[in-house]
Amino acid sequence: DAMVIQNPRYQVTQFGKPVTLSCSQTLNHNVMYWYQQKSSQAPKLLFHYYDKDFNNEADTPDNFQSRRPNTSFCFLDIRSPGLGDAAMYLCATSSSYGNYGYTFGSGTRLTVV
Amino acid sequence: DQQVKQNSPSLSVQEGRISILNCDYTNSMFDYFLWYKKYPAEGPTFLISISSIKDKNEDGRFTVFLNKSAKHLSLHIVPSQPGDSAVYFCAASAMRNTGNQFYFGTGTSLTVIP
């Protein structure tokens, strides 16, 4: 089945130690998104790629970076995780044509110790 | 500023009864709306959508109603089943030329009591 896969499901990292979360998709969608969701809050868009074009949200901290080496993969890099970065990170994809909504991955829950 | 609001963080309903989840939005440019369902430790999964040219969309036990003048939409689940217990997110979008950015509400946790 075509899907969006996030690895790992759970990630524990040390304060200040760089960490990378990965997302892959078999849907061949043009657009890939990274959302941060903290407990009891709405998912918050960090950035997205439209093909190779990177679109950063204005309030996304510089600590968060992303890479999309090809259509199928997208990475979220947190350069120096702080305790406030502990959250669920959701990857999603969408077709660039029409409003068909997103397909989400299962998310990676990040814990910072 | 939260453009999509779900003011009820939780809702409990008896099995077989109707569940009504509400969502309000502030941006009049939004023209497409979605409901997502999320189980613990999983990503959201698409449930049902509605375009602003409609005021109702039905899919089995799930119906979404859109009131554009009130900037309000609601999800009706009837009859409710214990497997419907999950967090439901409302999301809204205005067309953008770089893809469809959706804005999410904070979710409503539905518990269906057997």
mmCIF file of N, CA, C and O in Angstrom, chain A residues 1-100:
data_model
loop_
_atom_site.group_PDB
_atom_site.id
_atom_site.type_symbol
_atom_site.label_atom_id
_atom_site.label_comp_id
_atom_site.label_asym_id
_atom_site.label_seq_id
_atom_site.Cartn_x
_atom_site.Cartn_y
_atom_site.Cartn_z
ATOM 1 N N ASP A 1 0.835 -1.194 0.000
ATOM 2 C CA ASP A 1 0.000 0.000 0.000
ATOM 3 C C ASP A 1 0.871 1.246 0.000
ATOM 4 O O ASP A 1 1.885 1.304 0.669
ATOM 5 N N ALA A 2 0.462 2.224 -0.786
ATOM 6 C CA ALA A 2 1.159 3.505 -0.774
ATOM 7 C C ALA A 2 0.998 4.143 0.593
ATOM 8 O O ALA A 2 -0.081 4.119 1.170
ATOM 9 N N MET A 3 2.093 4.696 1.103
ATOM 10 C CA MET A 3 2.011 5.207 2.447
ATOM 11 C C MET A 3 3.132 6.185 2.750
ATOM 12 O O MET A 3 4.014 6.413 1.929
ATOM 13 N N VAL A 4 3.031 6.760 3.946
ATOM 14 C CA VAL A 4 4.040 7.662 4.480
ATOM 15 C C VAL A 4 4.610 7.000 5.728
ATOM 16 O O VAL A 4 3.864 6.648 6.636
ATOM 17 N N ILE A 5 5.921 6.827 5.739
ATOM 18 C CA ILE A 5 6.572 6.093 6.821
ATOM 19 C C ILE A 5 7.540 7.012 7.547
ATOM 20 O O ILE A 5 8.381 7.668 6.917
ATOM 21 N N GLN A 6 7.412 7.039 8.858
ATOM 22 C CA GLN A 6 8.329 7.846 9.669
ATOM 23 C C GLN A 6 9.160 6.938 10.564
ATOM 24 O O GLN A 6 8.634 6.013 11.190
ATOM 25 N N ASN A 7 10.438 7.238 10.605
ATOM 26 C CA ASN A 7 11.351 6.495 11.470
ATOM 27 C C ASN A 7 12.232 7.451 12.264
ATOM 28 O O ASN A 7 12.646 8.490 11.747
ATOM 29 N N PRO A 8 12.530 7.113 13.504
ATOM 30 C CA PRO A 8 11.902 6.034 14.269
ATOM 31 C C PRO A 8 10.544 6.471 14.825
ATOM 32 O O PRO A 8 10.166 7.621 14.684
ATOM 33 N N ARG A 9 9.823 5.575 15.427
ATOM 34 C CA ARG A 9 8.544 5.953 16.055
ATOM 35 C C ARG A 9 8.793 6.730 17.354
ATOM 36 O O ARG A 9 8.048 7.633 17.702
ATOM 37 N N TYR A 10 9.831 6.335 18.062
ATOM 38 C CA TYR A 10 10.197 7.011 19.307
ATOM 39 C C TYR A 10 11.690 7.329 19.255
ATOM 40 O O TYR A 10 12.489 6.479 18.875
ATOM 41 N N GLN A 11 12.025 8.539 19.649
ATOM 42 C CA GLN A 11 13.418 8.969 19.632
ATOM 43 C C GLN A 11 13.720 9.697 20.932
ATOM 44 O O GLN A 11 13.001 10.627 21.297
ATOM 45 N N VAL A 12 14.776 9.250 21.600
ATOM 46 C CA VAL A 12 15.244 9.945 22.791
ATOM 47 C C VAL A 12 16.600 10.559 22.459
ATOM 48 O O VAL A 12 17.480 9.875 21.935
ATOM 49 N N THR A 13 16.761 11.828 22.744
ATOM 50 C CA THR A 13 18.028 12.488 22.478
ATOM 51 C C THR A 13 18.417 13.334 23.680
ATOM 52 O O THR A 13 17.571 13.704 24.499
ATOM 53 N N GLN A 14 19.708 13.607 23.751
ATOM 54 C CA GLN A 14 20.197 14.433 24.856
ATOM 55 C C GLN A 14 20.060 15.909 24.518
ATOM 56 O O GLN A 14 20.131 16.312 23.345
ATOM 57 N N PHE A 15 19.886 16.686 25.532
ATOM 58 C CA PHE A 15 19.847 18.135 25.394
ATOM 59 C C PHE A 15 21.066 18.606 24.606
ATOM 60 O O PHE A 15 22.200 18.299 24.963
ATOM 61 N N GLY A 16 20.815 19.333 23.514
ATOM 62 C CA GLY A 16 21.905 19.888 22.729
ATOM 63 C C GLY A 16 22.526 18.954 21.711
ATOM 64 O O GLY A 16 23.364 19.393 20.904
ATOM 65 N N LYS A 17 22.129 17.688 21.686
ATOM 66 C CA LYS A 17 22.736 16.742 20.757
ATOM 67 C C LYS A 17 21.907 16.694 19.474
ATOM 68 O O LYS A 17 20.701 16.392 19.523
ATOM 69 N N PRO A 18 22.533 16.938 18.319
ATOM 70 C CA PRO A 18 21.760 16.948 17.066
ATOM 71 C C PRO A 18 21.017 15.639 16.840
ATOM 72 O O PRO A 18 21.521 14.548 17.157
ATOM 73 N N VAL A 19 19.825 15.759 16.272
ATOM 74 C CA VAL A 19 19.009 14.586 16.000
ATOM 75 C C VAL A 19 18.337 14.768 14.643
ATOM 76 O O VAL A 19 18.020 15.898 14.239
ATOM 77 N N THR A 20 18.160 13.654 13.940
ATOM 78 C CA THR A 20 17.504 13.671 12.628
ATOM 79 C C THR A 20 16.336 12.705 12.623
ATOM 80 O O THR A 20 16.477 11.550 13.042
ATOM 81 N N LEU A 21 15.200 13.197 12.163
ATOM 82 C CA LEU A 21 14.013 12.366 11.982
ATOM 83 C C LEU A 21 13.788 12.180 10.488
ATOM 84 O O LEU A 21 14.023 13.102 9.706
ATOM 85 N N SER A 22 13.305 11.012 10.103
ATOM 86 C CA SER A 22 13.158 10.755 8.674
ATOM 87 C C SER A 22 11.721 10.432 8.297
ATOM 88 O O SER A 22 10.936 9.955 9.112
ATOM 89 N N CYS A 23 11.433 10.693 7.046
ATOM 90 C CA CYS A 23 10.109 10.447 6.489
ATOM 91 C C CYS A 23 10.287 9.975 5.051
ATOM 92 O O CYS A 23 11.056 10.578 4.288
ATOM 93 N N SER A 24 9.579 8.919 4.694
ATOM 94 C CA SER A 24 9.604 8.469 3.309
ATOM 95 C C SER A 24 8.180 8.231 2.828
ATOM 96 O O SER A 24 7.286 7.947 3.626
ATOM 97 N N GLN A 25 7.988 8.367 1.525
ATOM 98 C CA GLN A 25 6.645 8.201 0.973
ATOM 99 C C GLN A 25 6.714 7.434 -0.340
ATOM 100 O O GLN A 25 7.669 7.552 -1.104
ATOM 101 N N THR A 26 5.672 6.644 -0.569
ATOM 102 C CA THR A 26 5.558 5.886 -1.825
ATOM 103 C C THR A 26 4.435 6.423 -2.692
ATOM 104 O O THR A 26 4.012 5.778 -3.648
ATOM 105 N N LEU A 27 3.922 7.592 -2.342
ATOM 106 C CA LEU A 27 2.775 8.162 -3.044
ATOM 107 C C LEU A 27 3.179 9.019 -4.232
ATOM 108 O O LEU A 27 2.318 9.441 -5.008
ATOM 109 N N ASN A 28 4.461 9.309 -4.324
ATOM 110 C CA ASN A 28 4.968 10.188 -5.378
ATOM 111 C C ASN A 28 4.324 11.580 -5.328
ATOM 112 O O ASN A 28 4.113 12.219 -6.370
ATOM 113 N N HIS A 29 4.027 12.018 -4.106
ATOM 114 C CA HIS A 29 3.433 13.342 -3.941
ATOM 115 C C HIS A 29 4.496 14.420 -4.058
ATOM 116 O O HIS A 29 5.637 14.250 -3.636
ATOM 117 N N ASN A 30 4.073 15.573 -4.607
ATOM 118 C CA ASN A 30 5.014 16.673 -4.784
ATOM 119 C C ASN A 30 5.380 17.366 -3.474
ATOM 120 O O ASN A 30 6.469 17.880 -3.323
ATOM 121 N N VAL A 31 4.426 17.407 -2.565
ATOM 122 C CA VAL A 31 4.594 18.242 -1.379
ATOM 123 C C VAL A 31 4.792 17.373 -0.145
ATOM 124 O O VAL A 31 4.068 16.380 0.045
ATOM 125 N N MET A 32 5.784 17.741 0.657
ATOM 126 C CA MET A 32 6.018 17.066 1.937
ATOM 127 C C MET A 32 6.088 18.113 3.034
ATOM 128 O O MET A 32 6.710 19.165 2.865
ATOM 129 N N TYR A 33 5.433 17.820 4.145
ATOM 130 C CA TYR A 33 5.301 18.765 5.254
ATOM 131 C C TYR A 33 5.890 18.172 6.514
ATOM 132 O O TYR A 33 5.796 16.964 6.748
ATOM 133 N N TRP A 34 6.376 19.043 7.373
ATOM 134 C CA TRP A 34 6.732 18.659 8.740
ATOM 135 C C TRP A 34 5.912 19.509 9.708
ATOM 136 O O TRP A 34 5.911 20.742 9.629
ATOM 137 N N TYR A 35 5.205 18.802 10.612
ATOM 138 C CA TYR A 35 4.433 19.448 11.660
ATOM 139 C C TYR A 35 5.008 19.061 13.022
ATOM 140 O O TYR A 35 5.483 17.942 13.220
ATOM 141 N N GLN A 36 4.901 19.994 13.954
ATOM 142 C CA GLN A 36 5.232 19.724 15.349
ATOM 143 C C GLN A 36 3.927 19.767 16.146
ATOM 144 O O GLN A 36 3.168 20.725 16.021
ATOM 145 N N GLN A 37 3.698 18.743 16.938
ATOM 146 C CA GLN A 37 2.501 18.747 17.768
ATOM 147 C C GLN A 37 2.874 18.477 19.217
ATOM 148 O O GLN A 37 3.356 17.389 19.553
ATOM 149 N N LYS A 38 2.624 19.465 20.050
ATOM 150 C CA LYS A 38 2.824 19.298 21.489
ATOM 151 C C LYS A 38 1.505 18.897 22.129
ATOM 152 O O LYS A 38 0.441 19.089 21.549
ATOM 153 N N SER A 39 1.603 18.354 23.305
ATOM 154 C CA SER A 39 0.431 17.795 23.969
ATOM 155 C C SER A 39 -0.699 18.812 24.047
ATOM 156 O O SER A 39 -0.500 19.950 24.438
ATOM 157 N N SER A 40 -1.909 18.368 23.659
ATOM 158 C CA SER A 40 -3.132 19.168 23.740
ATOM 159 C C SER A 40 -3.095 20.411 22.845
ATOM 160 O O SER A 40 -3.891 21.338 23.036
ATOM 161 N N GLN A 41 -2.187 20.447 21.890
ATOM 162 C CA GLN A 41 -2.121 21.575 20.964
ATOM 163 C C GLN A 41 -2.367 21.106 19.542
ATOM 164 O O GLN A 41 -2.252 19.925 19.227
ATOM 165 N N ALA A 42 -2.728 22.043 18.684
ATOM 166 C CA ALA A 42 -2.905 21.734 17.275
ATOM 167 C C ALA A 42 -1.549 21.474 16.627
ATOM 168 O O ALA A 42 -0.535 22.057 17.039
ATOM 169 N N PRO A 43 -1.510 20.611 15.630
ATOM 170 C CA PRO A 43 -0.268 20.475 14.863
ATOM 171 C C PRO A 43 0.146 21.831 14.284
ATOM 172 O O PRO A 43 -0.689 22.566 13.764
ATOM 173 N N LYS A 44 1.435 22.118 14.376
ATOM 174 C CA LYS A 44 1.948 23.406 13.915
ATOM 175 C C LYS A 44 2.904 23.156 12.755
ATOM 176 O O LYS A 44 3.862 22.402 12.889
ATOM 177 N N LEU A 45 2.641 23.793 11.637
ATOM 178 C CA LEU A 45 3.481 23.607 10.467
ATOM 179 C C LEU A 45 4.843 24.256 10.694
ATOM 180 O O LEU A 45 4.932 25.435 11.055
ATOM 181 N N LEU A 46 5.898 23.475 10.487
ATOM 182 C CA LEU A 46 7.267 23.998 10.594
ATOM 183 C C LEU A 46 7.773 24.496 9.242
ATOM 184 O O LEU A 46 8.295 25.602 9.123
ATOM 185 N N PHE A 47 7.653 23.629 8.232
ATOM 186 C CA PHE A 47 8.058 23.970 6.859
ATOM 187 C C PHE A 47 7.507 22.910 5.916
ATOM 188 O O PHE A 47 6.996 21.883 6.359
ATOM 189 N N HIS A 48 7.612 23.210 4.639
ATOM 190 C CA HIS A 48 7.244 22.199 3.668
ATOM 191 C C HIS A 48 8.072 22.358 2.402
ATOM 192 O O HIS A 48 8.642 23.425 2.143
ATOM 193 N N TYR A 49 8.154 21.281 1.650
ATOM 194 C CA TYR A 49 8.809 21.271 0.350
ATOM 195 C C TYR A 49 7.741 21.113 -0.720
ATOM 196 O O TYR A 49 6.878 20.240 -0.631
ATOM 197 N N TYR A 50 7.831 21.960 -1.726
ATOM 198 C CA TYR A 50 7.061 21.761 -2.954
ATOM 199 C C TYR A 50 8.085 21.350 -4.000
ATOM 200 O O TYR A 50 8.846 22.171 -4.491
ATOM 201 N N ASP A 51 8.109 20.080 -4.328
ATOM 202 C CA ASP A 51 9.219 19.499 -5.090
ATOM 203 C C ASP A 51 10.515 19.817 -4.346
ATOM 204 O O ASP A 51 10.667 19.455 -3.189
ATOM 205 N N LYS A 52 11.449 20.517 -4.986
ATOM 206 C CA LYS A 52 12.709 20.835 -4.307
ATOM 207 C C LYS A 52 12.682 22.202 -3.622
ATOM 208 O O LYS A 52 13.654 22.594 -2.965
ATOM 209 N N ASP A 53 11.605 22.906 -3.771
ATOM 210 C CA ASP A 53 11.518 24.255 -3.206
ATOM 211 C C ASP A 53 11.137 24.192 -1.730
ATOM 212 O O ASP A 53 10.088 23.660 -1.370
ATOM 213 N N PHE A 54 11.993 24.786 -0.928
ATOM 214 C CA PHE A 54 11.806 24.774 0.519
ATOM 215 C C PHE A 54 11.026 26.009 0.947
ATOM 216 O O PHE A 54 11.321 27.128 0.524
ATOM 217 N N ASN A 55 9.992 25.791 1.787
ATOM 218 C CA ASN A 55 9.167 26.897 2.283
ATOM 219 C C ASN A 55 9.145 26.842 3.804
ATOM 220 O O ASN A 55 8.544 25.950 4.391
ATOM 221 N N ASN A 56 9.799 27.823 4.397
ATOM 222 C CA ASN A 56 9.903 27.857 5.847
ATOM 223 C C ASN A 56 8.808 28.751 6.422
ATOM 224 O O ASN A 56 8.537 29.819 5.872
ATOM 225 N N GLU A 57 8.168 28.314 7.510
ATOM 226 C CA GLU A 57 7.218 29.193 8.181
ATOM 227 C C GLU A 57 7.995 30.262 8.948
ATOM 228 O O GLU A 57 9.085 30.015 9.466
ATOM 229 N N ALA A 58 7.417 31.444 9.028
ATOM 230 C CA ALA A 58 8.129 32.602 9.576
ATOM 231 C C ALA A 58 8.545 32.386 11.026
ATOM 232 O O ALA A 58 9.578 32.903 11.471
ATOM 233 N N ASP A 59 7.745 31.630 11.773
ATOM 234 C CA ASP A 59 8.039 31.486 13.196
ATOM 235 C C ASP A 59 8.738 30.174 13.534
ATOM 236 O O ASP A 59 8.825 29.803 14.702
ATOM 237 N N THR A 60 9.230 29.473 12.540
ATOM 238 C CA THR A 60 9.986 28.250 12.809
ATOM 239 C C THR A 60 11.395 28.611 13.254
ATOM 240 O O THR A 60 12.105 29.340 12.548
ATOM 241 N N PRO A 61 11.822 28.127 14.421
ATOM 242 C CA PRO A 61 13.164 28.484 14.906
ATOM 243 C C PRO A 61 14.259 27.990 13.977
ATOM 244 O O PRO A 61 14.132 26.960 13.312
ATOM 245 N N ASP A 62 15.374 28.719 13.978
ATOM 246 C CA ASP A 62 16.520 28.348 13.138
ATOM 247 C C ASP A 62 17.102 26.999 13.532
ATOM 248 O O ASP A 62 17.840 26.385 12.752
ATOM 249 N N ASN A 63 16.807 26.568 14.723
ATOM 250 C CA ASN A 63 17.266 25.277 15.225
ATOM 251 C C ASN A 63 16.734 24.107 14.387
ATOM 252 O O ASN A 63 17.276 23.013 14.416
ATOM 253 N N PHE A 64 15.662 24.349 13.654
ATOM 254 C CA PHE A 64 15.035 23.314 12.832
ATOM 255 C C PHE A 64 15.413 23.519 11.371
ATOM 256 O O PHE A 64 15.260 24.604 10.819
ATOM 257 N N GLN A 65 15.915 22.433 10.777
ATOM 258 C CA GLN A 65 16.285 22.450 9.363
ATOM 259 C C GLN A 65 15.657 21.233 8.682
ATOM 260 O O GLN A 65 15.222 20.292 9.353
ATOM 261 N N SER A 66 15.634 21.270 7.373
ATOM 262 C CA SER A 66 15.073 20.135 6.645
ATOM 263 C C SER A 66 15.848 19.898 5.370
ATOM 264 O O SER A 66 16.474 20.820 4.819
ATOM 265 N N ARG A 67 15.800 18.656 4.925
ATOM 266 C CA ARG A 67 16.438 18.258 3.654
ATOM 267 C C ARG A 67 15.489 17.352 2.907
ATOM 268 O O ARG A 67 14.813 16.517 3.510
ATOM 269 N N ARG A 68 15.473 17.521 1.590
ATOM 270 C CA ARG A 68 14.702 16.603 0.758
ATOM 271 C C ARG A 68 15.594 16.178 -0.411
ATOM 272 O O ARG A 68 15.587 16.812 -1.472
ATOM 273 N N PRO A 69 16.332 15.098 -0.233
ATOM 274 C CA PRO A 69 17.284 14.693 -1.284
ATOM 275 C C PRO A 69 16.623 14.169 -2.545
ATOM 276 O O PRO A 69 17.231 14.215 -3.619
ATOM 277 N N ASN A 70 15.410 13.665 -2.429
ATOM 278 C CA ASN A 70 14.670 13.173 -3.602
ATOM 279 C C ASN A 70 13.179 13.217 -3.287
ATOM 280 O O ASN A 70 12.787 13.598 -2.172
ATOM 281 N N THR A 71 12.360 12.810 -4.243
ATOM 282 C CA THR A 71 10.908 12.895 -4.060
ATOM 283 C C THR A 71 10.427 12.095 -2.868
ATOM 284 O O THR A 71 9.473 12.472 -2.181
ATOM 285 N N SER A 72 11.089 10.964 -2.623
ATOM 286 C CA SER A 72 10.578 10.012 -1.641
ATOM 287 C C SER A 72 10.943 10.329 -0.202
ATOM 288 O O SER A 72 10.246 9.893 0.714
ATOM 289 N N PHE A 73 12.038 11.030 0.017
ATOM 290 C CA PHE A 73 12.544 11.200 1.374
ATOM 291 C C PHE A 73 12.581 12.661 1.795
ATOM 292 O O PHE A 73 12.887 13.544 0.998
ATOM 293 N N CYS A 74 12.311 12.856 3.070
ATOM 294 C CA CYS A 74 12.454 14.186 3.660
ATOM 295 C C CYS A 74 12.932 14.005 5.097
ATOM 296 O O CYS A 74 12.465 13.094 5.798
ATOM 297 N N PHE A 75 13.880 14.856 5.517
ATOM 298 C CA PHE A 75 14.459 14.746 6.851
ATOM 299 C C PHE A 75 14.227 16.029 7.638
ATOM 300 O O PHE A 75 14.233 17.123 7.071
ATOM 301 N N LEU A 76 14.043 15.846 8.920
ATOM 302 C CA LEU A 76 13.967 16.982 9.847
ATOM 303 C C LEU A 76 15.184 16.913 10.750
ATOM 304 O O LEU A 76 15.387 15.903 11.434
ATOM 305 N N ASP A 77 16.003 17.957 10.723
ATOM 306 C CA ASP A 77 17.192 18.027 11.558
ATOM 307 C C ASP A 77 16.959 19.059 12.652
ATOM 308 O O ASP A 77 16.603 20.204 12.362
ATOM 309 N N ILE A 78 17.184 18.639 13.884
ATOM 310 C CA ILE A 78 17.148 19.572 15.007
ATOM 311 C C ILE A 78 18.574 19.713 15.500
ATOM 312 O O ILE A 78 19.167 18.750 15.997
ATOM 313 N N ARG A 79 19.144 20.896 15.325
ATOM 314 C CA ARG A 79 20.589 21.062 15.508
ATOM 315 C C ARG A 79 20.993 20.986 16.972
ATOM 316 O O ARG A 79 22.010 20.399 17.315
ATOM 317 N N SER A 80 20.212 21.586 17.835
ATOM 318 C CA SER A 80 20.534 21.606 19.260
ATOM 319 C C SER A 80 19.227 21.517 20.038
ATOM 320 O O SER A 80 18.662 22.537 20.454
ATOM 321 N N PRO A 81 18.726 20.281 20.207
ATOM 322 C CA PRO A 81 17.412 20.128 20.830
ATOM 323 C C PRO A 81 17.380 20.668 22.254
ATOM 324 O O PRO A 81 18.306 20.424 23.048
ATOM 325 N N GLY A 82 16.310 21.401 22.544
ATOM 326 C CA GLY A 82 16.063 21.838 23.907
ATOM 327 C C GLY A 82 14.889 21.076 24.488
ATOM 328 O O GLY A 82 14.183 20.357 23.778
ATOM 329 N N LEU A 83 14.678 21.237 25.790
ATOM 330 C CA LEU A 83 13.582 20.520 26.438
ATOM 331 C C LEU A 83 12.237 20.900 25.816
ATOM 332 O O LEU A 83 11.319 20.078 25.740
ATOM 333 N N GLY A 84 12.127 22.120 25.332
ATOM 334 C CA GLY A 84 10.890 22.601 24.723
ATOM 335 C C GLY A 84 10.620 22.011 23.352
ATOM 336 O O GLY A 84 9.541 22.217 22.793
ATOM 337 N N ASP A 85 11.570 21.278 22.803
ATOM 338 C CA ASP A 85 11.383 20.654 21.492
ATOM 339 C C ASP A 85 10.809 19.252 21.593
ATOM 340 O O ASP A 85 10.538 18.610 20.563
ATOM 341 N N ALA A 86 10.619 18.779 22.814
ATOM 342 C CA ALA A 86 9.980 17.479 22.983
ATOM 343 C C ALA A 86 8.548 17.562 22.477
ATOM 344 O O ALA A 86 7.772 18.432 22.888
ATOM 345 N N ALA A 87 8.200 16.690 21.540
ATOM 346 C CA ALA A 87 6.891 16.762 20.887
ATOM 347 C C ALA A 87 6.729 15.559 19.981
ATOM 348 O O ALA A 87 7.651 14.764 19.797
ATOM 349 N N MET A 88 5.539 15.462 19.386
ATOM 350 C CA MET A 88 5.316 14.530 18.286
ATOM 351 C C MET A 88 5.590 15.289 16.996
ATOM 352 O O MET A 88 5.099 16.407 16.820
ATOM 353 N N TYR A 89 6.393 14.691 16.125
ATOM 354 C CA TYR A 89 6.683 15.306 14.834
ATOM 355 C C TYR A 89 6.000 14.489 13.743
ATOM 356 O O TYR A 89 6.239 13.288 13.607
ATOM 357 N N LEU A 90 5.151 15.175 13.008
ATOM 358 C CA LEU A 90 4.345 14.521 11.988
ATOM 359 C C LEU A 90 4.818 14.931 10.600
ATOM 360 O O LEU A 90 4.997 16.111 10.322
ATOM 361 N N CYS A 91 5.005 13.931 9.752
ATOM 362 C CA CYS A 91 5.291 14.170 8.347
ATOM 363 C C CYS A 91 4.006 13.933 7.572
ATOM 364 O O CYS A 91 3.232 13.025 7.892
ATOM 365 N N ALA A 92 3.767 14.740 6.572
ATOM 366 C CA ALA A 92 2.577 14.566 5.743
ATOM 367 C C ALA A 92 2.932 14.867 4.297
ATOM 368 O O ALA A 92 3.897 15.587 4.014
ATOM 369 N N THR A 93 2.159 14.299 3.382
ATOM 370 C CA THR A 93 2.358 14.575 1.961
ATOM 371 C C THR A 93 1.036 14.964 1.334
ATOM 372 O O THR A 93 -0.042 14.637 1.854
ATOM 373 N N SER A 94 1.122 15.663 0.233
ATOM 374 C CA SER A 94 -0.089 15.951 -0.535
ATOM 375 C C SER A 94 0.267 16.111 -2.000
ATOM 376 O O SER A 94 1.394 16.467 -2.353
ATOM 377 N N SER A 95 -0.700 15.830 -2.838
ATOM 378 C CA SER A 95 -0.575 16.140 -4.244
ATOM 379 C C SER A 95 -0.670 17.647 -4.422
ATOM 380 O O SER A 95 -1.313 18.345 -3.642
ATOM 381 N N SER A 96 0.003 18.155 -5.408
ATOM 382 C CA SER A 96 -0.042 19.595 -5.620
ATOM 383 C C SER A 96 -1.285 20.036 -6.370
ATOM 384 O O SER A 96 -1.521 21.210 -6.539
ATOM 385 N N TYR A 97 -2.098 19.096 -6.803
ATOM 386 C CA TYR A 97 -3.267 19.469 -7.581
ATOM 387 C C TYR A 97 -4.531 19.199 -6.790
ATOM 388 O O TYR A 97 -4.785 18.104 -6.362
ATOM 389 N N GLY A 98 -5.317 20.214 -6.623
ATOM 390 C CA GLY A 98 -6.600 20.058 -5.950
ATOM 391 C C GLY A 98 -6.465 19.926 -4.448
ATOM 392 O O GLY A 98 -5.394 19.776 -3.895
ATOM 393 N N ASN A 99 -7.577 20.005 -3.788
ATOM 394 C CA ASN A 99 -7.602 19.948 -2.332
ATOM 395 C C ASN A 99 -7.923 18.544 -1.876
ATOM 396 O O ASN A 99 -9.041 18.238 -1.523
ATOM 397 N N TYR A 100 -6.971 17.687 -1.877
ATOM 398 C CA TYR A 100 -7.234 16.313 -1.484
ATOM 399 C C TYR A 100 -6.746 15.991 -0.085
ATOM 400 O O TYR A 100 -6.761 14.850 0.333
#
